[in-house]
Tab-separated table of C-alpha atoms in Angstrom:
chain	number	residue	atom	x	y	z
A	168	MET	CA	51.269	-18.235	-24.416
A	169	ARG	CA	48.400	-15.918	-25.271
A	170	ASP	CA	46.950	-13.713	-22.581
A	171	THR	CA	43.651	-15.327	-21.589
A	172	ASN	CA	42.193	-11.874	-20.802
A	173	ARG	CA	42.322	-10.664	-24.401
A	174	LEU	CA	38.748	-11.667	-25.152
A	175	GLN	CA	37.542	-9.843	-22.050
A	176	GLU	CA	39.535	-6.763	-23.074
A	177	MET	CA	37.883	-6.829	-26.496
A	178	ASP	CA	34.443	-7.265	-24.960
A	179	VAL	CA	34.908	-4.380	-22.524
A	180	PHE	CA	36.416	-2.146	-25.221
A	181	LEU	CA	33.376	-2.771	-27.456
A	182	ALA	CA	31.128	-1.920	-24.527
A	183	VAL	CA	32.933	1.428	-24.202
A	184	VAL	CA	32.536	2.025	-27.948
A	185	ASP	CA	28.835	1.115	-27.912
A	186	GLU	CA	27.901	2.896	-24.682
A	187	GLY	CA	30.105	5.971	-25.090
A	188	SER	CA	31.530	6.109	-21.569
A	189	PHE	CA	33.401	4.067	-18.986
A	190	SER	CA	30.562	4.338	-16.486
A	191	ALA	CA	27.929	3.022	-18.917
A	192	ALA	CA	30.237	0.238	-20.107
A	193	ALA	CA	30.963	-0.681	-16.485
A	194	LEU	CA	27.230	-0.970	-15.814
A	195	THR	CA	26.664	-3.354	-18.719
A	196	ARG	CA	29.663	-5.517	-17.746
A	197	ARG	CA	29.098	-5.370	-13.969
A	198	MET	CA	32.441	-3.697	-13.306
A	199	THR	CA	33.469	-0.443	-11.699
A	200	PRO	CA	34.350	2.530	-13.944
A	201	SER	CA	37.818	2.454	-12.414
A	202	ALA	CA	38.325	-1.190	-13.432
A	203	VAL	CA	37.176	-0.416	-16.979
A	204	SER	CA	39.546	2.553	-17.203
A	205	LYS	CA	42.519	0.504	-15.976
A	206	MET	CA	41.740	-2.326	-18.389
A	207	MET	CA	41.552	0.096	-21.337
A	208	THR	CA	44.868	1.661	-20.317
A	209	ARG	CA	46.513	-1.783	-20.225
A	210	LEU	CA	45.028	-2.613	-23.626
A	211	GLU	CA	46.406	0.570	-25.207
A	212	GLN	CA	49.820	0.014	-23.643
A	213	ARG	CA	49.957	-3.556	-24.925
A	214	LEU	CA	48.900	-2.547	-28.442
A	215	GLY	CA	51.105	0.553	-28.451
A	216	VAL	CA	48.358	2.786	-29.898
A	217	THR	CA	45.766	5.250	-28.661
A	218	LEU	CA	42.332	3.682	-29.079
A	219	MET	CA	40.311	6.494	-27.504
A	220	ARG	CA	40.720	10.075	-26.422
A	221	ARG	CA	39.300	10.962	-23.030
A	222	THR	CA	37.983	14.305	-21.873
A	223	THR	CA	36.008	15.210	-18.774
A	224	ARG	CA	32.806	15.098	-20.822
A	225	ARG	CA	33.144	12.370	-23.418
A	226	ILE	CA	35.194	9.651	-25.023
A	227	SER	CA	36.014	9.729	-28.721
A	228	ILE	CA	37.305	6.682	-30.577
A	229	THR	CA	40.395	7.179	-32.769
A	230	ASP	CA	40.749	5.743	-36.274
A	231	GLU	CA	42.921	2.995	-34.801
A	232	GLY	CA	40.240	2.354	-32.207
A	233	GLN	CA	37.533	2.081	-34.868
A	234	ALA	CA	39.641	-0.412	-36.817
A	235	PHE	CA	40.310	-2.463	-33.685
A	236	ALA	CA	36.593	-2.366	-32.804
A	237	ARG	CA	35.664	-3.818	-36.198
A	238	SER	CA	38.185	-6.621	-35.847
A	239	ALA	CA	37.264	-7.336	-32.226
A	240	ARG	CA	33.563	-7.457	-33.038
A	241	GLY	CA	34.213	-9.959	-35.810
A	242	ILE	CA	36.319	-12.143	-33.512
A	243	LEU	CA	33.720	-12.207	-30.719
A	244	ASP	CA	30.854	-12.822	-33.159
A	245	ALA	CA	32.796	-15.705	-34.691
A	246	LEU	CA	33.442	-17.160	-31.230
A	247	ASP	CA	29.738	-16.955	-30.336
A	248	GLN	CA	28.840	-18.639	-33.624
A	249	ALA	CA	31.427	-21.385	-33.119
A	250	GLU	CA	30.118	-22.153	-29.626
A	251	ARG	CA	26.528	-22.331	-30.856
A	252	GLU	CA	27.475	-24.644	-33.711
A	253	VAL	CA	28.969	-27.182	-31.315
A	254	GLY	CA	26.284	-26.631	-28.687
A	255	CYS	CA	28.580	-25.465	-25.891
A	256	GLY	CA	27.577	-21.825	-25.528
A	257	PRO	CA	26.559	-21.418	-21.882
A	258	VAL	CA	23.072	-20.168	-21.027
A	259	ALA	CA	24.404	-18.107	-18.152
A	260	GLY	CA	24.472	-14.513	-17.045
A	261	THR	CA	21.916	-11.707	-16.968
A	262	VAL	CA	19.339	-10.922	-19.646
A	263	ARG	CA	17.763	-7.479	-19.304
A	264	ILE	CA	14.273	-7.170	-20.768
A	265	ALA	CA	12.499	-3.832	-21.258
A	266	THR	CA	8.769	-4.494	-21.139
A	267	SER	CA	5.412	-3.086	-20.122
A	268	SER	CA	3.805	-3.773	-16.771
A	269	ALA	CA	0.910	-5.507	-18.571
A	270	TYR	CA	3.164	-7.988	-20.403
A	271	ALA	CA	5.379	-8.543	-17.347
A	272	ASN	CA	2.465	-9.263	-15.008
A	273	HIS	CA	0.192	-11.271	-17.259
A	274	ILE	CA	2.540	-13.065	-19.663
A	275	LEU	CA	6.066	-13.156	-18.220
A	276	ALA	CA	5.297	-13.778	-14.549
A	277	PRO	CA	3.574	-17.149	-15.139
A	278	ILE	CA	6.220	-18.503	-17.558
A	279	LEU	CA	9.499	-17.350	-15.957
A	280	PRO	CA	9.690	-20.093	-13.288
A	281	ALA	CA	10.069	-22.794	-15.945
A	282	LEU	CA	12.713	-20.792	-17.821
A	283	LEU	CA	14.802	-20.149	-14.699
A	284	SER	CA	14.419	-23.757	-13.589
A	285	ALA	CA	15.709	-24.996	-16.951
A	286	HIS	CA	18.759	-22.673	-16.797
A	287	PRO	CA	20.064	-22.372	-13.205
A	288	ASP	CA	22.839	-19.931	-14.196
A	289	LEU	CA	20.485	-17.542	-15.982
A	290	GLU	CA	19.304	-14.277	-14.380
A	291	ILE	CA	16.498	-12.016	-15.628
A	292	GLU	CA	16.113	-8.290	-14.988
A	293	LEU	CA	12.827	-6.641	-15.991
A	294	LEU	CA	12.850	-2.926	-16.805
A	295	ILE	CA	9.207	-1.879	-16.569
A	296	GLY	CA	7.613	0.942	-18.532
A	297	ASP	CA	5.188	1.466	-21.407
A	298	GLY	CA	7.397	4.051	-23.092
A	299	LEU	CA	9.998	3.089	-25.698
A	300	ILE	CA	13.583	2.591	-24.531
A	301	ASP	CA	16.595	3.472	-26.676
A	302	MET	CA	18.124	0.009	-26.729
A	303	GLY	CA	21.276	1.297	-28.374
A	304	GLY	CA	21.950	3.626	-25.465
A	305	GLN	CA	20.774	1.480	-22.549
A	306	PRO	CA	22.039	-1.796	-21.017
A	307	VAL	CA	19.077	-3.722	-22.454
A	308	ASP	CA	19.261	-7.073	-24.250
A	309	LEU	CA	15.633	-7.486	-25.334
A	310	GLY	CA	12.566	-5.312	-25.647
A	311	ILE	CA	8.901	-6.279	-25.773
A	312	ARG	CA	7.110	-3.852	-28.059
A	313	ALA	CA	3.496	-3.529	-29.092
A	314	GLY	CA	2.278	-1.973	-32.319
A	315	PRO	CA	4.219	-0.823	-35.396
A	316	LEU	CA	7.984	-1.243	-35.568
A	317	PRO	CA	9.338	1.708	-37.560
A	318	ASP	CA	12.963	1.277	-36.485
A	319	SER	CA	14.620	-0.805	-39.194
A	320	THR	CA	17.771	-1.366	-37.097
A	321	MET	CA	15.769	-3.663	-34.814
A	322	ARG	CA	15.438	-7.396	-35.371
A	323	ALA	CA	12.029	-8.693	-34.324
A	324	ARG	CA	10.255	-11.984	-33.621
A	325	SER	CA	6.492	-12.119	-33.334
A	326	LEU	CA	4.771	-12.754	-30.005
A	327	GLY	CA	1.317	-12.860	-31.563
A	328	VAL	CA	-1.554	-10.422	-31.958
A	329	SER	CA	-3.452	-8.967	-29.014
A	330	GLU	CA	-7.155	-8.190	-29.318
A	331	ILE	CA	-7.853	-4.677	-27.990
A	332	VAL	CA	-11.238	-4.420	-26.258
A	333	ALA	CA	-13.104	-1.686	-24.383
A	334	VAL	CA	-13.957	-2.788	-20.831
A	335	ARG	CA	-15.650	-1.317	-17.765
A	336	ALA	CA	-17.006	-2.500	-14.440
A	337	PRO	CA	-20.607	-3.757	-14.481
A	338	GLN	CA	-22.863	-0.686	-14.521
A	339	GLY	CA	-19.709	1.416	-14.495
A	340	PRO	CA	-19.464	4.820	-16.181
A	341	VAL	CA	-18.856	4.966	-19.923
A	342	GLY	CA	-16.457	7.929	-19.788
A	343	PRO	CA	-13.107	7.074	-21.381
A	344	LEU	CA	-9.842	6.424	-19.576
A	345	GLY	CA	-6.726	7.196	-21.569
A	346	PHE	CA	-2.953	7.107	-21.783
A	347	ALA	CA	-1.062	10.050	-20.325
A	348	TYR	CA	1.377	10.144	-23.241
A	349	ALA	CA	1.029	10.040	-27.020
A	350	ARG	CA	1.135	6.589	-28.587
A	351	ARG	CA	1.920	6.018	-32.245
A	352	ASP	CA	-1.035	3.791	-33.062
A	353	PRO	CA	-4.332	5.724	-33.398
A	354	ILE	CA	-6.270	2.859	-31.768
A	355	TRP	CA	-5.127	4.244	-28.390
A	356	ARG	CA	-6.262	7.832	-28.873
A	357	GLU	CA	-9.113	8.586	-26.492
A	358	ALA	CA	-10.566	12.085	-26.692
A	359	GLY	CA	-11.905	13.682	-23.545
A	360	ALA	CA	-10.309	11.316	-21.017
A	361	ARG	CA	-10.402	13.056	-17.611
A	362	LEU	CA	-8.388	10.266	-15.954
A	363	ARG	CA	-5.151	9.131	-17.584
A	364	ALA	CA	-2.249	6.803	-16.718
A	365	THR	CA	1.106	5.856	-18.194
A	366	ASP	CA	0.510	2.106	-18.463
A	367	GLY	CA	-2.247	-0.258	-19.556
A	368	ASN	CA	-2.146	-2.314	-16.380
A	369	THR	CA	-3.163	0.748	-14.359
A	370	LEU	CA	-5.914	1.624	-16.828
A	371	ALA	CA	-7.390	-1.867	-16.409
A	372	ALA	CA	-7.298	-1.476	-12.611
A	373	LEU	CA	-8.995	1.918	-12.852
A	374	ALA	CA	-11.756	0.433	-14.991
A	375	ARG	CA	-12.183	-2.478	-12.585
A	376	HIS	CA	-12.845	-0.045	-9.732
A	377	GLY	CA	-15.502	1.841	-11.645
A	378	ASN	CA	-13.538	4.825	-12.927
A	379	GLY	CA	-14.604	4.519	-16.542
A	380	THR	CA	-14.005	2.614	-19.762
A	381	ALA	CA	-10.500	1.478	-20.741
A	382	ARG	CA	-9.208	0.079	-24.009
A	383	VAL	CA	-6.804	-2.743	-23.124
A	384	GLY	CA	-5.374	-5.960	-24.484
A	385	ARG	CA	-7.716	-8.868	-23.810
A	386	PHE	CA	-4.834	-10.915	-22.376
A	387	LEU	CA	-4.463	-8.580	-19.395
A	388	VAL	CA	-8.161	-8.649	-18.382
A	389	ARG	CA	-8.893	-12.290	-19.198
A	390	ASP	CA	-9.436	-13.273	-15.556
A	391	GLU	CA	-11.587	-10.215	-14.771
A	392	LEU	CA	-13.797	-10.883	-17.798
A	393	ALA	CA	-14.185	-14.527	-16.767
A	394	THR	CA	-15.221	-13.615	-13.212
A	395	GLY	CA	-17.469	-10.718	-14.247
A	396	ARG	CA	-15.441	-8.007	-12.502
A	397	LEU	CA	-15.116	-6.382	-15.920
A	398	GLN	CA	-17.284	-6.619	-18.996
A	399	VAL	CA	-16.705	-5.819	-22.655
A	400	VAL	CA	-18.575	-2.690	-23.680
A	401	PRO	CA	-21.273	-3.715	-26.185
A	402	ASP	CA	-20.800	-2.504	-29.771
A	403	ALA	CA	-17.404	-0.959	-28.976
A	404	PRO	CA	-14.942	-1.343	-31.871
A	405	VAL	CA	-12.346	-4.114	-31.482
A	406	ALA	CA	-8.788	-3.563	-32.725
A	407	ARG	CA	-5.697	-5.729	-32.946
A	408	GLU	CA	-2.106	-5.020	-32.008
A	409	GLU	CA	0.997	-7.033	-32.801
A	410	PHE	CA	3.583	-7.812	-30.123
A	411	HIS	CA	7.252	-8.484	-30.844
A	412	VAL	CA	10.410	-9.285	-28.963
A	413	VAL	CA	13.085	-7.023	-30.438
A	414	TYR	CA	16.859	-6.870	-30.215
A	415	LEU	CA	19.868	-5.292	-31.877
A	416	GLY	CA	22.152	-7.285	-34.152
A	417	LYS	CA	21.850	-10.560	-35.987
A	418	ALA	CA	20.227	-13.600	-34.390
A	419	ALA	CA	23.259	-15.695	-35.311
A	420	ALA	CA	25.483	-13.424	-33.228
A	421	LEU	CA	23.345	-13.292	-30.080
A	422	PRO	CA	24.900	-14.769	-26.924
A	423	ALA	CA	23.365	-18.072	-25.864
A	424	ARG	CA	21.816	-16.459	-22.771
A	425	VAL	CA	19.887	-14.025	-24.996
A	426	SER	CA	19.008	-16.348	-27.878
A	427	SER	CA	17.642	-18.934	-25.424
A	428	VAL	CA	15.305	-16.344	-23.890
A	429	VAL	CA	14.175	-15.169	-27.337
A	430	GLU	CA	13.271	-18.691	-28.405
A	431	TYR	CA	11.450	-19.322	-25.119
A	432	LEU	CA	9.410	-16.116	-25.429
A	433	VAL	CA	8.475	-16.893	-29.037
A	434	ARG	CA	7.272	-20.319	-27.916
A	435	GLU	CA	5.700	-19.574	-24.516
A	436	GLY	CA	5.231	-15.803	-24.303
A	437	ARG	CA	2.585	-15.162	-26.932
A	438	VAL	CA	-0.185	-12.694	-26.166
A	439	ASP	CA	-2.733	-14.746	-28.089
A	440	GLY	CA	-1.871	-18.082	-26.500
């Protein structure tokens, strides 16, 4: 009889390969570093080869380990594909989404109840921040990104195009508010901003309280514009910014928990909806 833990051993070993350490792999698989280390020791003993060399600072994968990783990845990808083809892949487990405060508050928050209700065994973790996250080095399944996508290793699905408008409180000052870090797209560059913040949601709040003029996505100030708490600055240039949900790897190889969230976001999580 085959050991029923072999698939788990492969999965954990690939996590060690991808993350570069037992502690990082343990975080992604919700295990302790000690449990990961013991499982890898058992795997090497059963195979009779050294898959990785451990030092106090890093783990390096041997040639045998690299070969086993390629085979294991193919086996797990084939299993995921087989389960999807017969419709029995479970939508269960945790999906970690790196996203901005603006998208989380104004797009995700209203649509997540229906998603979680449809999949009782699904859990969502939101990692909030406007800065880019290295998805290859972090326990992140999906990222929501605005603007250009220069990284060709990422797979992307469109979430629509956001209209970027300049807003301020009625009779508020015209002085610009800006981002406290450099953004790739020149539409966000505001010269002479005396008040800066690291996320668009905060910039919108600052504008609402009369601190100046902020350039923000229309979707995150829709309610304030409708109630008159903010107004679009007349004659200010309007820009557009694409949003995407991004992930590593091929769509056909995504676990059901992740692919289900991707499809839901593409359908319900558009910024121009």
